[in-house]
Short mmCIF file of C-alpha atoms in Angstrom, two decimals:
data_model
loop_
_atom_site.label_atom_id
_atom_site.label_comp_id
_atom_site.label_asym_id
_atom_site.label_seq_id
_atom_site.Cartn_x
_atom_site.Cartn_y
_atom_site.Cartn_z
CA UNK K 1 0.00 0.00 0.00
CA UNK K 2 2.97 2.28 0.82
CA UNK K 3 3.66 1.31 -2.90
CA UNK K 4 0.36 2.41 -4.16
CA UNK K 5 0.93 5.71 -2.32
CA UNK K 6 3.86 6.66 -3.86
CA UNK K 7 2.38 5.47 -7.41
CA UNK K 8 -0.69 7.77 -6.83
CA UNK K 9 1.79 10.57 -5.56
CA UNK K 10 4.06 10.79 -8.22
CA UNK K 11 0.55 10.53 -11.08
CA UNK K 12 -0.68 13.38 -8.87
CA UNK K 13 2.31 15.64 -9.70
CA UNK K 14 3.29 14.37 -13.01
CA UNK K 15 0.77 12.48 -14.38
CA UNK K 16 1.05 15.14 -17.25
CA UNK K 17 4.44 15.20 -18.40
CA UNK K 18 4.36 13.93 -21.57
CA UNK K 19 8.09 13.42 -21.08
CA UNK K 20 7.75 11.33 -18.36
CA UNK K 21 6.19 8.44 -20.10
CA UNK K 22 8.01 5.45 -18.50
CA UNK K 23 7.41 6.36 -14.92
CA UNK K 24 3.67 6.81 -15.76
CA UNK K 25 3.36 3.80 -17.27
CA UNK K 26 5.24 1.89 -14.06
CA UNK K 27 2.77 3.87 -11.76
CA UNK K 28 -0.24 3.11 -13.51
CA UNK K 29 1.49 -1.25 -13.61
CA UNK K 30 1.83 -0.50 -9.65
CA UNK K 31 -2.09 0.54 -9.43
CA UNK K 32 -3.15 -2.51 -11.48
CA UNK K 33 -0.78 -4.93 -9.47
CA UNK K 34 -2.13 -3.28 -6.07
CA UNK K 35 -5.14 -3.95 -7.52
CA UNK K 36 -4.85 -7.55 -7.63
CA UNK K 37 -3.42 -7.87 -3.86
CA UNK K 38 -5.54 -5.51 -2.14
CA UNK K 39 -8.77 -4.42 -3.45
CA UNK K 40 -10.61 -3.00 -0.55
CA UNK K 41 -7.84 -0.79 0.57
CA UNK K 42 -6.21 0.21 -2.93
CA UNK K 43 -9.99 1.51 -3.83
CA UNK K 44 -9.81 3.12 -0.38
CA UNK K 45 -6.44 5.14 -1.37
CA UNK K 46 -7.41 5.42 -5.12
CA UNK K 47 -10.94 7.17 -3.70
CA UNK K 48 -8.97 9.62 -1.41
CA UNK K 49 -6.04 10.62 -4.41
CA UNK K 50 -8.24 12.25 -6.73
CA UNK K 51 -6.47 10.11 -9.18
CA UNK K 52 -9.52 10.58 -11.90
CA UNK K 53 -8.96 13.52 -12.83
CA UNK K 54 -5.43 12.89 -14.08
CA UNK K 55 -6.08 9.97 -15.27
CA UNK K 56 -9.07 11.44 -17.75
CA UNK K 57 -5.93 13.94 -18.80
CA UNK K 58 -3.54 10.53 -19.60
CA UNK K 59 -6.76 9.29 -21.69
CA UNK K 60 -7.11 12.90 -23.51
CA UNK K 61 -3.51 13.80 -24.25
CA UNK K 62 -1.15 11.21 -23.63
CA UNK K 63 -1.22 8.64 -26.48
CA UNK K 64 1.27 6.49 -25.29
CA UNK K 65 0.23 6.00 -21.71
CA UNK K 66 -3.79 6.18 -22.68
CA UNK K 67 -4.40 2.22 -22.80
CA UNK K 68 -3.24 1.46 -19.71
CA UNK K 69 -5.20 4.32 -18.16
CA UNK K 70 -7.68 2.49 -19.74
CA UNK K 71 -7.19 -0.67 -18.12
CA UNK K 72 -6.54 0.73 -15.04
CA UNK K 73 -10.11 2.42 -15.33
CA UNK K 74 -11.88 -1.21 -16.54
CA UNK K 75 -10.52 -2.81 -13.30
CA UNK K 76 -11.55 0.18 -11.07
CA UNK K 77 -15.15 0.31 -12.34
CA UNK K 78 -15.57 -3.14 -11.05
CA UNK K 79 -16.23 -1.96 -7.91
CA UNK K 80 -19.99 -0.64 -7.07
CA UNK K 81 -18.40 2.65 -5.17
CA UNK K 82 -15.81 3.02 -7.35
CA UNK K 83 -18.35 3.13 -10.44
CA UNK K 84 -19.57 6.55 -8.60
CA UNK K 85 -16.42 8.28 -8.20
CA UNK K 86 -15.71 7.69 -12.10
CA UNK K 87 -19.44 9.21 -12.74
CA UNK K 88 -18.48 11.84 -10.83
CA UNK K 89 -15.06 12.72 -12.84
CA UNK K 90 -17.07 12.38 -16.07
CA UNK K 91 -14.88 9.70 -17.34
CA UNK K 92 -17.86 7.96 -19.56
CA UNK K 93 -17.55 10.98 -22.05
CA UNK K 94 -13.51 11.01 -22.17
CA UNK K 95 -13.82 7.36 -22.89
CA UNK K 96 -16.28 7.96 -25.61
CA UNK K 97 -14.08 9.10 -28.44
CA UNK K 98 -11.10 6.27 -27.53
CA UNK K 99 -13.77 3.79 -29.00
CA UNK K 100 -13.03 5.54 -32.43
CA UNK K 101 -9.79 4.24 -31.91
CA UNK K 102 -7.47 1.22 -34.47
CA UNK K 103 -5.63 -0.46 -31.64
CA UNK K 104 -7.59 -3.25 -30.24
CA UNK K 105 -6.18 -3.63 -26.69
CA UNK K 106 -7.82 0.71 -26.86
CA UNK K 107 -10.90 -0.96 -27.86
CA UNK K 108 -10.93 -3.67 -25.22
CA UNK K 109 -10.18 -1.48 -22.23
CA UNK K 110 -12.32 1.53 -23.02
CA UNK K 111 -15.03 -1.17 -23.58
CA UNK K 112 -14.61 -2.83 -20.95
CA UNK K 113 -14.69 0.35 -18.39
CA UNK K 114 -17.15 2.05 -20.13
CA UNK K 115 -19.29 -1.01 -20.04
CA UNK K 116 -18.51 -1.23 -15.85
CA UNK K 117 -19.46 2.37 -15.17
CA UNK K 118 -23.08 2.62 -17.50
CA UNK K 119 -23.62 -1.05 -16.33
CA UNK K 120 -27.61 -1.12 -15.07
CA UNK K 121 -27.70 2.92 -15.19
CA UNK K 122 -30.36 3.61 -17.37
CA UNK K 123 -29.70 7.77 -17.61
CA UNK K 124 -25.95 7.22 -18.60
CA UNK K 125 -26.85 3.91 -20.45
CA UNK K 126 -29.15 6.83 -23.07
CA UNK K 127 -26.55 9.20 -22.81
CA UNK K 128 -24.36 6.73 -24.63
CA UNK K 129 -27.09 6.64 -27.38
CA UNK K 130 -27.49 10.39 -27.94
CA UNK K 131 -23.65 10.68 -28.13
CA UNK K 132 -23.45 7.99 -31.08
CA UNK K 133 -21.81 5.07 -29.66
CA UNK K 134 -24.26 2.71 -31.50
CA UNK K 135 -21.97 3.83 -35.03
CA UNK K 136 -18.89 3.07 -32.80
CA UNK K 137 -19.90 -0.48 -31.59
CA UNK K 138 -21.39 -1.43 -35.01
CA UNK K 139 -17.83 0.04 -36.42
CA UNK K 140 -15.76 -2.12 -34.05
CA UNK K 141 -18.21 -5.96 -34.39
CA UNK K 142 -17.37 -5.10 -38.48
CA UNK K 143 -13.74 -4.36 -38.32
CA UNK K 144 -12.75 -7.07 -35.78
CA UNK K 145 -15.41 -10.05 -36.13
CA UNK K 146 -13.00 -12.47 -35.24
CA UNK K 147 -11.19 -11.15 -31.87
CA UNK K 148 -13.23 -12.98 -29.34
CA UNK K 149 -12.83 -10.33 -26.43
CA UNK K 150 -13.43 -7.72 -28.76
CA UNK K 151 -17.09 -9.09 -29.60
CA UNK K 152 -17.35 -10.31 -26.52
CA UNK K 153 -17.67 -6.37 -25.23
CA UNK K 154 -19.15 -5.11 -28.16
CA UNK K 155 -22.28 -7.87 -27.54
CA UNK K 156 -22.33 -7.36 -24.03
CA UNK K 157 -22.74 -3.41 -25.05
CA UNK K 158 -25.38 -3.56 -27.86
CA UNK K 159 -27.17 -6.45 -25.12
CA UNK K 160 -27.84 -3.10 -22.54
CA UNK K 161 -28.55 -0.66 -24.84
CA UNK K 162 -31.04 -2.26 -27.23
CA UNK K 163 -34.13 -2.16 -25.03
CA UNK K 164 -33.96 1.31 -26.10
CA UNK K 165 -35.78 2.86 -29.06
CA UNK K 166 -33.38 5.64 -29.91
CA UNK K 167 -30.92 2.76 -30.06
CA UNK K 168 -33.50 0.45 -32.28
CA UNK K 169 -33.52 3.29 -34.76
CA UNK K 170 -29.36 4.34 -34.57
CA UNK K 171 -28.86 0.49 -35.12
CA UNK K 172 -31.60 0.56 -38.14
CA UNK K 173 -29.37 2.56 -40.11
CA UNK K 174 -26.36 0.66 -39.58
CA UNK K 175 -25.58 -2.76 -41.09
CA UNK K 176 -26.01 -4.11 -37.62
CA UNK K 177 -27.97 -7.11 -39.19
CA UNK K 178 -25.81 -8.93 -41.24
CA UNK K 179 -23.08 -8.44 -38.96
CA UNK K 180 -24.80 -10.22 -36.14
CA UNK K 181 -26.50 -12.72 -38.27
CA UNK K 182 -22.62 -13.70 -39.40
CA UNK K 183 -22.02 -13.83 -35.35
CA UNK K 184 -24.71 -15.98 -34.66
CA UNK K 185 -23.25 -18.28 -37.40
CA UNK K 186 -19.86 -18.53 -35.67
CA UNK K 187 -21.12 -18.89 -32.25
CA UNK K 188 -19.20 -22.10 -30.84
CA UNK K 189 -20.84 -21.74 -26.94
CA UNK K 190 -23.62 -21.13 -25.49
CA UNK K 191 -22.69 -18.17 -23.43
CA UNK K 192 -21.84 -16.50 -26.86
CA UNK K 193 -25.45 -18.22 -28.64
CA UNK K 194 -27.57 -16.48 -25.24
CA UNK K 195 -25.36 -12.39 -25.78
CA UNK K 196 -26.80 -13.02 -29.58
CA UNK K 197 -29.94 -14.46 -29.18
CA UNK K 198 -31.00 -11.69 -26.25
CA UNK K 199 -29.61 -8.98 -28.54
CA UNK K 200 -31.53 -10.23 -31.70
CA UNK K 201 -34.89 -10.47 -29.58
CA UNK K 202 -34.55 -7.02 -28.60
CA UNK K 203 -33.80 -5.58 -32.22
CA UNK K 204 -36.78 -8.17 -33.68
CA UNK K 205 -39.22 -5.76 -31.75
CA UNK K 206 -38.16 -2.96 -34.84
CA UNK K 207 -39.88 -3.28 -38.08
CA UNK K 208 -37.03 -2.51 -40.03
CA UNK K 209 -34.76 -4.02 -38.03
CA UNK K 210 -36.45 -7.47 -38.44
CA UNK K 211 -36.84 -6.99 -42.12
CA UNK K 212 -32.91 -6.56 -42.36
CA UNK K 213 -32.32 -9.60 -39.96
CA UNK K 214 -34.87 -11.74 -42.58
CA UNK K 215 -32.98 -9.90 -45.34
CA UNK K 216 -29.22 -11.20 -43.76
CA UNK K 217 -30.23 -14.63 -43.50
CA UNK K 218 -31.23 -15.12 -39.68
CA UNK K 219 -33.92 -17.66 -40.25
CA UNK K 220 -31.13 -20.16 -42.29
CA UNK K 221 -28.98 -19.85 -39.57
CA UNK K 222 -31.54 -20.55 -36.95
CA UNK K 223 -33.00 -23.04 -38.84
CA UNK K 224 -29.59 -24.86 -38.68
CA UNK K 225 -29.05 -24.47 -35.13
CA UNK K 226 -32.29 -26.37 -34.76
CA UNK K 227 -31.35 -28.70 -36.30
CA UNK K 228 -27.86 -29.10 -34.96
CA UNK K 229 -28.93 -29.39 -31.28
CA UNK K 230 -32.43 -31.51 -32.14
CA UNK K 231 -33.31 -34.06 -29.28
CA UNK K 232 -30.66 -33.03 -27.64
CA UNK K 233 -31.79 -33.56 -23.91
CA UNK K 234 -28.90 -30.91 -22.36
CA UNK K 235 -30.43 -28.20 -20.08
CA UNK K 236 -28.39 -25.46 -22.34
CA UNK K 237 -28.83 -26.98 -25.53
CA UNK K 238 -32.49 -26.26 -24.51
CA UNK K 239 -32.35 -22.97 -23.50
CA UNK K 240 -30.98 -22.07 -27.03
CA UNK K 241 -33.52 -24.21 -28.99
CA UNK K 242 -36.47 -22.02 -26.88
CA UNK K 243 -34.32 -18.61 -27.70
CA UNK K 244 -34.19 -19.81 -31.35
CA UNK K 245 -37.85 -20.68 -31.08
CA UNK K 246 -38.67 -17.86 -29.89
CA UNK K 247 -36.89 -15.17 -32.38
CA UNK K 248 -38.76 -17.14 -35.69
CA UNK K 249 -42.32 -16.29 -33.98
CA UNK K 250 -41.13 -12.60 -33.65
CA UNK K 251 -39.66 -12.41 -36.66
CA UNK K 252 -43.18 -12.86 -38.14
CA UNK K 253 -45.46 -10.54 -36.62
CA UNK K 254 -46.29 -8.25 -39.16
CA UNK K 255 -48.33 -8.47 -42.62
CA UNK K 256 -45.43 -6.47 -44.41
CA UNK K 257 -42.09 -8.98 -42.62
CA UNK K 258 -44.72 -12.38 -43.10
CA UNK K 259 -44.94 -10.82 -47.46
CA UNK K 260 -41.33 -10.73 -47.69
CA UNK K 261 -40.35 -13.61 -45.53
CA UNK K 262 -42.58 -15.95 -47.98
CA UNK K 263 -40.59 -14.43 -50.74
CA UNK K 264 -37.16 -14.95 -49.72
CA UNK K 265 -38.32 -18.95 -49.58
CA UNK K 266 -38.78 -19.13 -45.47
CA UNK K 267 -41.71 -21.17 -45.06
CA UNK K 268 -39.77 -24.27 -46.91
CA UNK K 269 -37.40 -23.54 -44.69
CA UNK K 270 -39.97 -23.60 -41.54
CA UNK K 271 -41.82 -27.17 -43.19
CA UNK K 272 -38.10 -29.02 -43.34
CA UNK K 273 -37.87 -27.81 -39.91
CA UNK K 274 -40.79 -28.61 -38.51
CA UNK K 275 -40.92 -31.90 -40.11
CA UNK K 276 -37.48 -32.94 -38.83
CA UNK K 277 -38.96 -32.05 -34.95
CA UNK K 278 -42.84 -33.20 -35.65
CA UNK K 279 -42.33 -36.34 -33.76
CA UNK K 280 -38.74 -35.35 -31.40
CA UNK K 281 -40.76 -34.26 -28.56
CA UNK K 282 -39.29 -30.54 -28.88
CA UNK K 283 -42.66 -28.64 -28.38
CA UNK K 284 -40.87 -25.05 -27.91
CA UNK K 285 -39.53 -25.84 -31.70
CA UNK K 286 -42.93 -26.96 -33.01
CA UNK K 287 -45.03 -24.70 -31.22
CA UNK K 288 -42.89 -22.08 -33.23
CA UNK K 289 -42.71 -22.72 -36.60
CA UNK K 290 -46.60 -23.93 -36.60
CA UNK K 291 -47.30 -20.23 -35.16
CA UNK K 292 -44.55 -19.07 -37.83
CA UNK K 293 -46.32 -20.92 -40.59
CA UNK K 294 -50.46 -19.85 -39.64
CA UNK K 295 -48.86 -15.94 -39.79
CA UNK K 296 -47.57 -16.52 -43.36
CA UNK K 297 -50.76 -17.74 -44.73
CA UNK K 298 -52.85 -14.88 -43.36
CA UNK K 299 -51.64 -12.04 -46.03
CA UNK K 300 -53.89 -13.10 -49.36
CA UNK K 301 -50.83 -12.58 -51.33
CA UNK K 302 -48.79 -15.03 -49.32
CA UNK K 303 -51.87 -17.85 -50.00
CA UNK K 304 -51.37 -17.70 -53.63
CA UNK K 305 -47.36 -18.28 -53.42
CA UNK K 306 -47.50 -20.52 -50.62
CA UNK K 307 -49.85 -22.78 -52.65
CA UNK K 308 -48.27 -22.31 -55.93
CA UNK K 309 -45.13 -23.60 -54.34
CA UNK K 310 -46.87 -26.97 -52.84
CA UNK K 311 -47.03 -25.79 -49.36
CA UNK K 312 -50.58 -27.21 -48.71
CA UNK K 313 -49.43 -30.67 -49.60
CA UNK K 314 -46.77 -30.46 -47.78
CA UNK K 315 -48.64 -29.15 -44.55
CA UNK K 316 -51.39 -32.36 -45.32
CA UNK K 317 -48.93 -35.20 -45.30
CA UNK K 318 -47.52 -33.63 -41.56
CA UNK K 319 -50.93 -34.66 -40.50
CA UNK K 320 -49.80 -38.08 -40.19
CA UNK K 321 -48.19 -36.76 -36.65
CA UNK K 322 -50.41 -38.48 -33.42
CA UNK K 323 -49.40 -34.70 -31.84
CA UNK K 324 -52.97 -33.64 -30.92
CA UNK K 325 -51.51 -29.51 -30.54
CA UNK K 326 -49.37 -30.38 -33.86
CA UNK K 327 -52.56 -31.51 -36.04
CA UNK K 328 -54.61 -28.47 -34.24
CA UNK K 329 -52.40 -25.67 -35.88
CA UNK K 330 -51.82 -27.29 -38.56
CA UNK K 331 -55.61 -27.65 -39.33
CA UNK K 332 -55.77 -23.86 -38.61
CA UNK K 333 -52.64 -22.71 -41.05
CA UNK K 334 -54.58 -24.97 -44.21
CA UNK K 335 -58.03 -23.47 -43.52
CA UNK K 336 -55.73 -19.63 -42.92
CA UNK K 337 -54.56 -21.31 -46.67
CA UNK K 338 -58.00 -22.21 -48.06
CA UNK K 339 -60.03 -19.25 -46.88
CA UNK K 340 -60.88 -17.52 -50.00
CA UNK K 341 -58.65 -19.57 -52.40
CA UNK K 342 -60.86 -21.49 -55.07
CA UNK K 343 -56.54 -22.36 -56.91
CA UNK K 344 -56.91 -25.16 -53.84
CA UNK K 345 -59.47 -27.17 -54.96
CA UNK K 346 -57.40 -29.55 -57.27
CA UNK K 347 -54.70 -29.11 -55.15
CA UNK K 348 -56.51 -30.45 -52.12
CA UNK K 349 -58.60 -33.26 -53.77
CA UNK K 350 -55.37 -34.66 -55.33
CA UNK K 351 -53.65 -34.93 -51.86
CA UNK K 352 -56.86 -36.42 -50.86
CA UNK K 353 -57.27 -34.27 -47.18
CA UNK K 354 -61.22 -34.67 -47.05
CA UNK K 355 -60.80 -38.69 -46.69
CA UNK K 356 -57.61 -37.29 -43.92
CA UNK K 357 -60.03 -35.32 -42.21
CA UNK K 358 -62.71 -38.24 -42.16
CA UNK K 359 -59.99 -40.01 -40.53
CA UNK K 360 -58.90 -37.40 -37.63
CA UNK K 361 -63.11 -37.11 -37.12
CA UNK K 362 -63.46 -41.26 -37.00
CA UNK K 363 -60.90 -41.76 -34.90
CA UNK K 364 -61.99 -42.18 -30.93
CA UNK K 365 -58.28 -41.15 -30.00
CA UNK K 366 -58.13 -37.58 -32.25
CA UNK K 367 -58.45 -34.92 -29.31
CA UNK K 368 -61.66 -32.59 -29.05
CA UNK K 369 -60.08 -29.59 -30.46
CA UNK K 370 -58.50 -31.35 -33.39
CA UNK K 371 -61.88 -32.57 -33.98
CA UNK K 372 -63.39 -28.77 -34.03
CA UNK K 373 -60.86 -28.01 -36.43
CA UNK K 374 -61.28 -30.43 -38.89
CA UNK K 375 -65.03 -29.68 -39.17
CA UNK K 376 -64.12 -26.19 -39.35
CA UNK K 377 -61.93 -26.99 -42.18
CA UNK K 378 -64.35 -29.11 -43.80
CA UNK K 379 -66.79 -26.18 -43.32
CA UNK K 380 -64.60 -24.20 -45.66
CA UNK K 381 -64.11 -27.17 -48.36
CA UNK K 382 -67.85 -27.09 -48.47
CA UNK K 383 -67.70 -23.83 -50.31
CA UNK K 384 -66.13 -25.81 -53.32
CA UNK K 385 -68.76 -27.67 -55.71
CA UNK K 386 -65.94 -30.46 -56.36
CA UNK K 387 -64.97 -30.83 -52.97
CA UNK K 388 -68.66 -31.33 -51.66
CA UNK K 389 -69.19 -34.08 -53.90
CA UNK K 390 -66.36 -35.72 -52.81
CA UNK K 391 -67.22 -35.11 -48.99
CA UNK K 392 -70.51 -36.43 -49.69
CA UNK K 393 -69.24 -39.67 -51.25
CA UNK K 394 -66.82 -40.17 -48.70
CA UNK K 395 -70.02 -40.69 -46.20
CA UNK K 396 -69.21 -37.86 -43.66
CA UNK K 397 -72.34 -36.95 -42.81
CA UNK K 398 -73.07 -40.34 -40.69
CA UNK K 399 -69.64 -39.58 -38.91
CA UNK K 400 -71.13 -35.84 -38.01
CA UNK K 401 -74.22 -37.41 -37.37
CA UNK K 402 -72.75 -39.85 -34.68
CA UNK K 403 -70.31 -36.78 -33.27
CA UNK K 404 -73.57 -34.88 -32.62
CA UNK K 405 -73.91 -37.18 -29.77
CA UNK K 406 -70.44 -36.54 -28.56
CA UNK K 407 -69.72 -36.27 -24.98
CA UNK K 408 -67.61 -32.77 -25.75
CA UNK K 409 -69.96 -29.87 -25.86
CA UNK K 410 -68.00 -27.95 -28.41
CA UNK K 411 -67.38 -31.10 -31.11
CA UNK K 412 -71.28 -31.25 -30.48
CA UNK K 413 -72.02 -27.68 -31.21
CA UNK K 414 -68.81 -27.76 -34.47
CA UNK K 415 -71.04 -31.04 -36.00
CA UNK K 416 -74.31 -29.85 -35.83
CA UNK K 417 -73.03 -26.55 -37.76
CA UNK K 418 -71.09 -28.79 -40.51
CA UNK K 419 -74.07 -30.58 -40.98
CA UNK K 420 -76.59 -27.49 -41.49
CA UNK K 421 -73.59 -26.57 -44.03
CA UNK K 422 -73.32 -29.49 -45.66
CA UNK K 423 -77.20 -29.70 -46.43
CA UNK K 424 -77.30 -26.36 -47.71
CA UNK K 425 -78.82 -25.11 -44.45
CA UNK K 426 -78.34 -21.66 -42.69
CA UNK K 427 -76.63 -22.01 -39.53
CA UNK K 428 -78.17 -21.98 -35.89
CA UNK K 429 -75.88 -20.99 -33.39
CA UNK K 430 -76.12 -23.38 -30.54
CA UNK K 431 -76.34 -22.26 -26.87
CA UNK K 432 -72.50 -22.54 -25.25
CA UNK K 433 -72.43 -24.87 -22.63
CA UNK K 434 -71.88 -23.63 -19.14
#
């Protein structure tokens, strides 16, 4: 400590002297190495030196000696109190402009103690914004993709400071996307998957932002880590599979993202997904791209593609899953897909769904809901003059018939309505049960 006194002393009085570059740099090696021995007291004596102040004139003016102020700064604002005292010297906005800097240990220390001090402040955290770090930190993930520590910071950064919209729309007119997108690709642990994952959530809450993720290829790569860590039974492996899950359903909120999503090919991508996981057990993965694939088929445009392109078919033979919640959405995505579409009807009676649907209805072991579905479905194949011919030679009204005697209220209520459809009657809603 007497050490660290005379270190403090000499910074005090010199700190400077651009001429006295050596001995700074040995005082500000005896602060870190004090550092390391004796934290408790050397914050004590580093509180009581008014160091800060000439240390935020080494950052400003002395080139040479600046990193290691730097570093000296990243290990101090570990410390709670110590975090304070450098708010007080106004050391965030000295810091600021080293981040425009080419030498990567620079980078890493200003990072680092910049990251410290605005660490859960939300004031200082928007200060950074309004001062245009976000061009900085996009700068610095471009330039230097592959040091680790480097985007290590840089993540940890954009992970605080993306909750906020001024930051959303800085970020929006960066090429933030691709850059994270080609993270996310070379992501080898999980720590690094979760930094990505909670930073791509937050930006998938921006219009734009989501379009340019869609745009740089997110959904390929998350498609692949699906399928990399499927049935994997690892309590991390699952956390990443849910985050993955998770970013696809936000990714597709949004008429205008689910138009352009269809385009750029994603719901193949979602159907060779879904039917690698349709019978793994991985609900958080299913329960996604089902969602994913319903919001696709609600924009009309998106029906005429998606069918065009075979989707329906494809969608109709993944009813052969015994996945009661997988054949419910999957009901509800073809009758999203047949709503309105009369360039379905040869489609659907050469796939042959209404003798599938006779099927799910026969069968003692298809759950309620799938049942309500399927009549809802059938409801909408009704429309078609083909189609009802073929629904009334496959002999579904005697399976309605028998369902209207169902010991589920709502099949009851869903069969007595197909019926009055299917003989050309108007409708009678039926009391809900209690």
């Amino acid at each position: 400590m007497e050490t660290l006194s005379q270190h403090l002393e000499y910074l005090g009085l010199c700190g400077d002297d651009t001429e006295a570059e050596d001995q700074i740099l040995e005082s500000l090696n005896g602060i870190l190495l004090a550092l390391t021995e004796d934290k408790q007291r050397s914050f004590s004596l580093l509180r009581e030196s008014g160091i800060f102040l000439t240390l935020a004139k080494i950052l400003k003016g002395n080139t040479r000696c600046a990193v290691k102020a730097a570093q000296v700064l990243s290990e101090i604002a570990k410390n709670e109190e110590m975090k304070k005292t450098c708010i007080e010297a106004d050391l965030v906005l000295t810091l600021i402009p080293l981040l425009e800097s080419t030498d990567q240990e620079m980078l890493l220390h200003a990072g680092r103690a910049i990251g410290r001090i605005c660490y859960d402040n939300r004031d200082l955290q928007e200060e950074l914004v309004k001062v245009g770090v976000i061009t900085s930190l996009v700068r610095i993930l471009t330039d230097y993709a592959e040091s680790e520590p480097l985007v290590h910071v840089d993540l940890l950064a954009l992970c605080n400071l993306a909750d906020f919209d001024t930051a959303k729309e800085a970020l929006s007119k960066t090429k933030v996307a691709e850059q994270l997108v080609k993270q996310l690709r070379r992501a080898e642990n999980h720590e690094r998957l979760e930094i990505v994952f909670e930073v791509l959530q937050a930006l998938a809450e921006n219009d734009v932002l989501k379009m340019q993720l869609v745009e740089a290829g997110v959904q390929e790569v998350l498609s692949e880590i699906l399928l990399r860590l499927q049935g994997s039974s690892q309590a991390e492996d699952t956390c990443i599979v849910k985050a993955a899950s998770d970013l696809i359903v936000s990714l597709l909120l949004g008429d205008g993202n689910c138009v352009r999503m269809v385009q750029l090919g994603v719901i193949h991508q979602l159907l060779d997904l879904l039917e690698k996981h349709v019978e793994s057990g991985d609900i958080s993965v299913q329960h996604a791209a089902l969602s994913a694939l319903r919001n696709l088929a609600i924009p009309v445009v998106n029906k005429v593609q998606m069918l065009e392109e075979g989707v329906a078919e494809r969608i109709q033979a993944l009813l052969r899953s015994e996945m009661p919640p997988v054949q419910f959405k999957l009901l509800g995505t073809l009758r999203m897909l047949a709503d309105g579409q009369e360039t379905l009807e040869e489609s659907f009676k050469e796939s042959q769904l209404v003798q599938s649907l006779h099927k799910l209805l026969q069968d003692d072991n298809t759950s309620p809901e799938v049942k309500c579905n399927s009549m809802s479905l059938l409801c909408s194949l009704l429309k078609s003059g083909d189609l009802r011919q073929e629904i009334e030679a496959d002999k579904i009204k005697e399976t309605l018939e028998q369902l209207c005697s169902h010991n589920n209220a709502k099949v009851v209520k869903e069969a007595v309505t197909t019926l009055q459809v299917l003989r050309g009657e108007r409708p009678i809603s039926l009391p809900s049960s209690p």
